Short mmCIF file of C-alpha atoms and ligand atoms in Angstrom, two decimals:
data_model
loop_
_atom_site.label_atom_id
_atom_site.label_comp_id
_atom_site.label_asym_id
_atom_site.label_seq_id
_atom_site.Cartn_x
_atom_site.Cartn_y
_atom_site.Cartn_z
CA UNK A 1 20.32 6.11 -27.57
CA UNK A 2 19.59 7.18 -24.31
CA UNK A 3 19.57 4.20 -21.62
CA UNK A 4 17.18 6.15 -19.45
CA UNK A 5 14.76 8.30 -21.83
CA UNK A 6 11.43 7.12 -21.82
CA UNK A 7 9.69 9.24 -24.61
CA UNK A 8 7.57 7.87 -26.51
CA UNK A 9 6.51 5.31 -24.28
CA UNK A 10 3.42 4.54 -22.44
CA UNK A 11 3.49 3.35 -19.14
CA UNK A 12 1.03 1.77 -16.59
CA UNK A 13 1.93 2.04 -12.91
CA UNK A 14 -0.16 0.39 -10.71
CA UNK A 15 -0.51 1.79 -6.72
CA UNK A 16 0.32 5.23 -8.52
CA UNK A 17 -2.45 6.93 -5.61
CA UNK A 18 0.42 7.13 -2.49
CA UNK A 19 4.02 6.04 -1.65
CA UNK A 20 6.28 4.23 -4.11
CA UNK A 21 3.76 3.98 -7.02
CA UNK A 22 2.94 7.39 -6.87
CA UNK A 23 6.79 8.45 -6.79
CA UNK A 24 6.93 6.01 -9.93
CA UNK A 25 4.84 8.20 -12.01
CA UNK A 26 5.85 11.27 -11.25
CA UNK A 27 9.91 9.88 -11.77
CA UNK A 28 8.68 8.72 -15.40
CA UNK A 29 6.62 11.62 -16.19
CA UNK A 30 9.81 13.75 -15.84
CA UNK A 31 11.80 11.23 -18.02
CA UNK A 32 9.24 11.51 -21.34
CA UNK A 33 7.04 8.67 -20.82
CA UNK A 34 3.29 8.62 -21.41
CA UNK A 35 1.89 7.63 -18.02
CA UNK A 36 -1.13 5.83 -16.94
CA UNK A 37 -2.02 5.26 -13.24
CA UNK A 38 -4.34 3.52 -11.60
CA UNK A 39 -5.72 2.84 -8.34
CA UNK A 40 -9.23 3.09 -5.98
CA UNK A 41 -9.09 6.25 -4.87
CA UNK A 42 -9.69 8.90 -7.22
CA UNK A 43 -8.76 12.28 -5.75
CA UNK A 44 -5.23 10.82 -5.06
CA UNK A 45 -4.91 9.60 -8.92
CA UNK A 46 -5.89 13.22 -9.30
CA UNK A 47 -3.04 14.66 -6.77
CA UNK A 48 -0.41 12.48 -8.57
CA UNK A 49 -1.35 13.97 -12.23
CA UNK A 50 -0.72 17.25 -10.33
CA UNK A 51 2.94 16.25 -9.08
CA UNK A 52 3.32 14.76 -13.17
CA UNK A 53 5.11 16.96 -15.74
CA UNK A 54 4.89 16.79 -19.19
CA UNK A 55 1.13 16.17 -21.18
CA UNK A 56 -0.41 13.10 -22.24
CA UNK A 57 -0.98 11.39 -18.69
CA UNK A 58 -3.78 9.79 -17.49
CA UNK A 59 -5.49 8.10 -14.62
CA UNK A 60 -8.18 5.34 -14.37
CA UNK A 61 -10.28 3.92 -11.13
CA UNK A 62 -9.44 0.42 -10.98
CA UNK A 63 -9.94 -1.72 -8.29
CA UNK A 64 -7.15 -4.87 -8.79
CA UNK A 65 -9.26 -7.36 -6.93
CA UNK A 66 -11.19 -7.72 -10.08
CA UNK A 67 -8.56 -10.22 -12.40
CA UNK A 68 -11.06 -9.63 -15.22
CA UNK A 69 -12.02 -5.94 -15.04
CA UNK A 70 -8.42 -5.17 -15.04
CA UNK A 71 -7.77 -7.09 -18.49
CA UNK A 72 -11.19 -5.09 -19.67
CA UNK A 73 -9.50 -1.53 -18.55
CA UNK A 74 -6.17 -2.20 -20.28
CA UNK A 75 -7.64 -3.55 -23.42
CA UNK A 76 -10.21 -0.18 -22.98
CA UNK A 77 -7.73 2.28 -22.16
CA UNK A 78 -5.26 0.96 -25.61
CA UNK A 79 -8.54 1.20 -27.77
CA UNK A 80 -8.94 4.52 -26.91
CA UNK A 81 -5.54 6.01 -27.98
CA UNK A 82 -4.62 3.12 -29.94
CA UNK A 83 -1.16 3.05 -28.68
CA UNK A 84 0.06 -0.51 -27.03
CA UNK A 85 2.13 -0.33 -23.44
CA UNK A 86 5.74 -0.48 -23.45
CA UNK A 87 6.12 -0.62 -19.86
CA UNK A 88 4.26 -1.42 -16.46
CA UNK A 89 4.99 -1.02 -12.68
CA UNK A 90 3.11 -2.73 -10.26
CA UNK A 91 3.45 -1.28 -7.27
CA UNK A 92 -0.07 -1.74 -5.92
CA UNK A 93 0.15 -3.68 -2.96
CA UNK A 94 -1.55 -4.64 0.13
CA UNK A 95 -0.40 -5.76 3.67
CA UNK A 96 -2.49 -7.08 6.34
CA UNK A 97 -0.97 -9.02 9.31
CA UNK A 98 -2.58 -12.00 9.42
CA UNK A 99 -1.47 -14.33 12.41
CA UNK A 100 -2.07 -18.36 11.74
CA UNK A 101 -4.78 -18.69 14.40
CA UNK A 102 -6.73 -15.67 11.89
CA UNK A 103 -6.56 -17.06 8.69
CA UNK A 104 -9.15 -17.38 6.66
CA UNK A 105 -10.26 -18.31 3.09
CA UNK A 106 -12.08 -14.60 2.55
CA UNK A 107 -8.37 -12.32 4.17
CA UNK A 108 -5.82 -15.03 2.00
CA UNK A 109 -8.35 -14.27 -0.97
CA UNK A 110 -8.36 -10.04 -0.21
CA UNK A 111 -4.57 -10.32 0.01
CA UNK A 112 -3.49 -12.78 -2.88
CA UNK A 113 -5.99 -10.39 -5.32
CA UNK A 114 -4.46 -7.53 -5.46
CA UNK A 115 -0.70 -8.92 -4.73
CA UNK A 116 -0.45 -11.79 -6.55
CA UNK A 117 -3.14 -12.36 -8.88
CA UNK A 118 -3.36 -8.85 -10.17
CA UNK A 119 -0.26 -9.29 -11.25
CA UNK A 120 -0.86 -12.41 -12.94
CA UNK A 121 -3.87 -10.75 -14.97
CA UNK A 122 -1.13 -7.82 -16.37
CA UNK A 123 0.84 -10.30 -17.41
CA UNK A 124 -2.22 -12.23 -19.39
CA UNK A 125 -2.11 -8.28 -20.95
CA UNK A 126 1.21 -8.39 -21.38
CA UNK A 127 1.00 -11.65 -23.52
CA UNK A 128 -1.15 -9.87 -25.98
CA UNK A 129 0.50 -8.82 -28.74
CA UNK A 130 -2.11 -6.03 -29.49
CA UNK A 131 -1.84 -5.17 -25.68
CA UNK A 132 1.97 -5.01 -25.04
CA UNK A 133 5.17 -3.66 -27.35
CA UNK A 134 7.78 -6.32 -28.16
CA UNK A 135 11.22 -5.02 -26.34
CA UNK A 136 9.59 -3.31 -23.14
CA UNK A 137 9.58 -4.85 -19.32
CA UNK A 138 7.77 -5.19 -16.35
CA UNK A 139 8.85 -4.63 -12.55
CA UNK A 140 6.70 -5.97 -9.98
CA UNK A 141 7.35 -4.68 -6.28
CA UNK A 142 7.50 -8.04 -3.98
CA UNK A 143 8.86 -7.92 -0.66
CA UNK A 144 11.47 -8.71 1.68
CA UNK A 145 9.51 -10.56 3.91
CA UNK A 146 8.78 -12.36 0.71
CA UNK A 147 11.72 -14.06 0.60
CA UNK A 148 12.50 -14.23 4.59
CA UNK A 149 9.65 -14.78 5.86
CA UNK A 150 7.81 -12.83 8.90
CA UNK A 151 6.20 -14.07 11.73
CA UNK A 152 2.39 -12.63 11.92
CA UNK A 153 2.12 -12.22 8.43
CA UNK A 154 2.79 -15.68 6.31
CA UNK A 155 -0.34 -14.53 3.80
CA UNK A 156 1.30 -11.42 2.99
CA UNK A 157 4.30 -12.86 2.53
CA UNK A 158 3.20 -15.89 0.77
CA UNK A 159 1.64 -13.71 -2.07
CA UNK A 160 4.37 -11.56 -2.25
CA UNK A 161 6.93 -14.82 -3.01
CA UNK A 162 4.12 -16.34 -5.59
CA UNK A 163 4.99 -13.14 -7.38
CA UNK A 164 8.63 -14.01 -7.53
CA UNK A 165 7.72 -17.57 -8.53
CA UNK A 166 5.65 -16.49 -11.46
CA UNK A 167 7.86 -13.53 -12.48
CA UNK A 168 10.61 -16.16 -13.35
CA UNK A 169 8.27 -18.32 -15.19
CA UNK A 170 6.88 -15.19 -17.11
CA UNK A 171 10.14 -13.76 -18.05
CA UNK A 172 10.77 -17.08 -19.80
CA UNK A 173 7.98 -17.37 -21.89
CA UNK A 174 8.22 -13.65 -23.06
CA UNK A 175 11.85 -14.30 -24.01
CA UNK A 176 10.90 -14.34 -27.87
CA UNK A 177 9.32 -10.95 -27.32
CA UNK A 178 12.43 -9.75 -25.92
CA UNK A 179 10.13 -8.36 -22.71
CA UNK A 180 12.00 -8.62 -19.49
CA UNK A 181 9.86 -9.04 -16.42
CA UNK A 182 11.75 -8.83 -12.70
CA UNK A 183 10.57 -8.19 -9.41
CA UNK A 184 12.21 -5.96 -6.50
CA UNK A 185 11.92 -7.05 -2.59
CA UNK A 186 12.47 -3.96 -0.50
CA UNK A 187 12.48 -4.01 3.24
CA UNK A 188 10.72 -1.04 5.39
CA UNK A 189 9.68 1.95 3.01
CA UNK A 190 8.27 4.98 5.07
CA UNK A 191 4.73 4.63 3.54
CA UNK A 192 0.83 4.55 4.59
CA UNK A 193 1.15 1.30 3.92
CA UNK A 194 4.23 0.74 7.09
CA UNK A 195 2.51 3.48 8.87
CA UNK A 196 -0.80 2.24 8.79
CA UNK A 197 0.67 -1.30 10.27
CA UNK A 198 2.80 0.41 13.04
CA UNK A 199 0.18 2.07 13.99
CA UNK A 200 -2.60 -0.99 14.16
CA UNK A 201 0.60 -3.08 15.66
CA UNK A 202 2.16 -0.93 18.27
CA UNK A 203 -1.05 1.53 19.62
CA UNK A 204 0.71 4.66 20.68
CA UNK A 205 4.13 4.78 18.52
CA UNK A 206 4.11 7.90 16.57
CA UNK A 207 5.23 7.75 12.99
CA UNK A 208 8.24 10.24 13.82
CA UNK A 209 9.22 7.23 15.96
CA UNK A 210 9.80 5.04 12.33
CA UNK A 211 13.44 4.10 12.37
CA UNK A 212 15.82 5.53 10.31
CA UNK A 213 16.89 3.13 8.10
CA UNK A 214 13.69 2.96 6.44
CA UNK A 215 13.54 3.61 3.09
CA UNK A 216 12.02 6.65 1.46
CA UNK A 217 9.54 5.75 -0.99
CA UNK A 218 11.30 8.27 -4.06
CA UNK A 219 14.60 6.28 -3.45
CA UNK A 220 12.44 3.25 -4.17
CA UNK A 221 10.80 4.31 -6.81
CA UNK A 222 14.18 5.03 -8.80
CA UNK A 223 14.97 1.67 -8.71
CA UNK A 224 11.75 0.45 -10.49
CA UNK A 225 12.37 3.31 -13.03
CA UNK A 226 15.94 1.87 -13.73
CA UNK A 227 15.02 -1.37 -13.79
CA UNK A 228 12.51 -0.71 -16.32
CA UNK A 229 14.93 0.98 -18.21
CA UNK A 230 16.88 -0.21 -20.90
CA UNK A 231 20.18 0.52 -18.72
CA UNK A 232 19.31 -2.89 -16.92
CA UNK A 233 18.96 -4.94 -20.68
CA UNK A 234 20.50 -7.79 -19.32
CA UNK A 235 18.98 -8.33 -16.23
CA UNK A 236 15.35 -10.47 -16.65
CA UNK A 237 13.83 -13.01 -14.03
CA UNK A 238 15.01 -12.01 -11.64
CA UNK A 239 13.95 -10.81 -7.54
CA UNK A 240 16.29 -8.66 -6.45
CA UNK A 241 16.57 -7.78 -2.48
CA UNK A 242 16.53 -3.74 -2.01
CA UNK A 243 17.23 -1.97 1.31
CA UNK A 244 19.23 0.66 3.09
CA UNK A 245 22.81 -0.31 3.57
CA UNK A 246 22.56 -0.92 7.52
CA UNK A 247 20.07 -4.24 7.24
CA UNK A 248 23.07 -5.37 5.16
CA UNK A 249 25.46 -5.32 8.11
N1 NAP B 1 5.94 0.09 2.78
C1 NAP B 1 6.75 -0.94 3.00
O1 NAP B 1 7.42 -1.02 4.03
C2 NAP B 1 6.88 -2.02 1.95
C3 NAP B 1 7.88 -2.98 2.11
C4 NAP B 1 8.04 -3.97 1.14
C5 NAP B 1 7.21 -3.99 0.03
N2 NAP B 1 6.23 -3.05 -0.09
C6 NAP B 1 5.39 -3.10 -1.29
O2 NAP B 1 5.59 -1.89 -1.99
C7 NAP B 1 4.43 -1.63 -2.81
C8 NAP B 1 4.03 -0.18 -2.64
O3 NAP B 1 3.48 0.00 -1.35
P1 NAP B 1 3.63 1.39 -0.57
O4 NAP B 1 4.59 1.16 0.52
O5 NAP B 1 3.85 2.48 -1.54
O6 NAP B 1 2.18 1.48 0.11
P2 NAP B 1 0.93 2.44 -0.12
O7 NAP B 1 1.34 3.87 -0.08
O8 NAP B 1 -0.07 1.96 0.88
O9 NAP B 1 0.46 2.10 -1.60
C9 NAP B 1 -0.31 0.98 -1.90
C10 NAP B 1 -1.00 1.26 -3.21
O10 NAP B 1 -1.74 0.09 -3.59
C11 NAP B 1 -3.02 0.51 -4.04
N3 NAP B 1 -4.03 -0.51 -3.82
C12 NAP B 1 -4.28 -1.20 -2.69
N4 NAP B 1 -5.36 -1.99 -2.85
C13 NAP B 1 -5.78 -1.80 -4.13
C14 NAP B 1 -6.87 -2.31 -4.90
N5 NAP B 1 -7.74 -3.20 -4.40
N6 NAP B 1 -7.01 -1.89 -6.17
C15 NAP B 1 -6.16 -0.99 -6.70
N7 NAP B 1 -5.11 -0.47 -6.02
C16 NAP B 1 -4.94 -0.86 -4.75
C17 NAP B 1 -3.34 1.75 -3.21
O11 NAP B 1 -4.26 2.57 -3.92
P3 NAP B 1 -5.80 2.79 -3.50
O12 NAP B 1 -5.91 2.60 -2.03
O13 NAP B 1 -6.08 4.18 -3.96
O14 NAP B 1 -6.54 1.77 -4.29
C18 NAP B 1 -1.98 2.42 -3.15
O15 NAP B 1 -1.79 3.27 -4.25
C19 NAP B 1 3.37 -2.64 -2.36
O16 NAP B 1 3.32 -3.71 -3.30
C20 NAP B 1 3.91 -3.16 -1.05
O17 NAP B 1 3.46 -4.46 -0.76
C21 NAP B 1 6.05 -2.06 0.83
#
């Protein structure tokens, strides 16, 4: 058997409208897998079907601040093919620097939605026997910062490392299903996401400016695929740090 073929199986990647999630599906599409994407905004869920090859992919509008509407979609969109998910990337993500002194109850909310407690609702799917296939995994994309720490942005960062804290319980508990569940923490990815910040953070730097060592969001992207894979059997519950080789120096 192929380590790396995917046919056959369906996939959900979250974030799939830009950067890494988008790169996610269309990495998948060309391995065989059924792909179904989801995000807010729906002409870019239509531009990454365009990049897909192969037939049988799909998109839905889904906003992943709403934990319950995104346990209604997934139990809609397996109803409607009646085919369960093998696989799901969660890629959606969202960063806002926050500094102490700006907290509040409504930005930690906005931000632990759709990092932390979106996640927690696909795993609720996940649990679901008539949701999710025995044997397949999940890969969650946390952060760097995540496990560091960064000053300026401790919500961000905080719902990125609840992630990693509930990935290890959940790969536990779907031990008996033989689903793995890991997360990856990558440093800078050359994304909107990074752009948009640089550009709110330091008025005037122009995105050629971006450093080098960023990461491109493809090379990313193949790391999700291959952890999803069954090439990486062995490896569940765990958070593993991803980053071009000079912030290992
Ligand atoms: N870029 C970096 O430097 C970096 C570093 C470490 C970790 N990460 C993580 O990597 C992941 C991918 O981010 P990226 O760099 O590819 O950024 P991106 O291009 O900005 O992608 C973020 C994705 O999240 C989706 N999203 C945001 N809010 C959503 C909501 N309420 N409902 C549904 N989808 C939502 C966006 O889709 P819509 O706007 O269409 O909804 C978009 O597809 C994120 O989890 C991020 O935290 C990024």
């Amino acid at each position: 058997m192929d380590k790396f073929d995917f046919n056959g199986k369906k996939v959900l990647v979250t974030g799939a409208s830009s950067g890494v999630g988008r790169e996610v599906a269309i990495l998948l599409s060309k391995m065989g897998a059924k792909v179904v994407i989801v995000a807010r905004r729906e002409n870019q869920l239509k531009n990454t079907i365009s990049l897909m090859e192969g037939d049988g992919h799909s998109y839905r509008v889904l906003d992943l601040a709403d934990f319950d509407e995104i346990i209604v979609t997934l139990k809609d969109i397996v109803s409607k093919d009646e085919e369960k998910f093998d696989y799901i990337a969660h890629c959606a993500g969202l960063a806002i620097p926050i500094p102490l002194r700006s907290m509040s109850m409504a930005n930690i909310s906005q931000i632990f939605s759709i990092n932390t407690y979106s996640f927690m609702a696909l795993l609720k799917c996940v649990a679901q026997k008539r949701l999710f296939n025995d044997g397949g995994a999940v890969v969650g994309i946390s952060s760097w910062a995540g496990v560091d720490g960064q000053a300026a942005n401790a919500v961000y960062t905080a719902s990125k490392g609840a992630i990693d804290a509930f990935m290890k319980s959940a790969a536990k508990e779907l031990i008996p299903r033989k689903v793995r569940v890991n997360t990856i923490c990558p440093g800078g990815i050359r994304t909107e996401m990074l752009i948009n910040q640089v550009v709110k953070n330091y008025e005037g730097e122009k995105i050629e400016d971006l450093p080098d060592y960023l990461m491109l969001p493809d090379k990313v992207a193949s790391i999700v695929v291959a952890l999803l894979s069954n090439s990486m059997q062995c490896i569940s519950g765990v958070a593993i740090k991803v980053d071009e080789a000079k912030n290992w120096e």
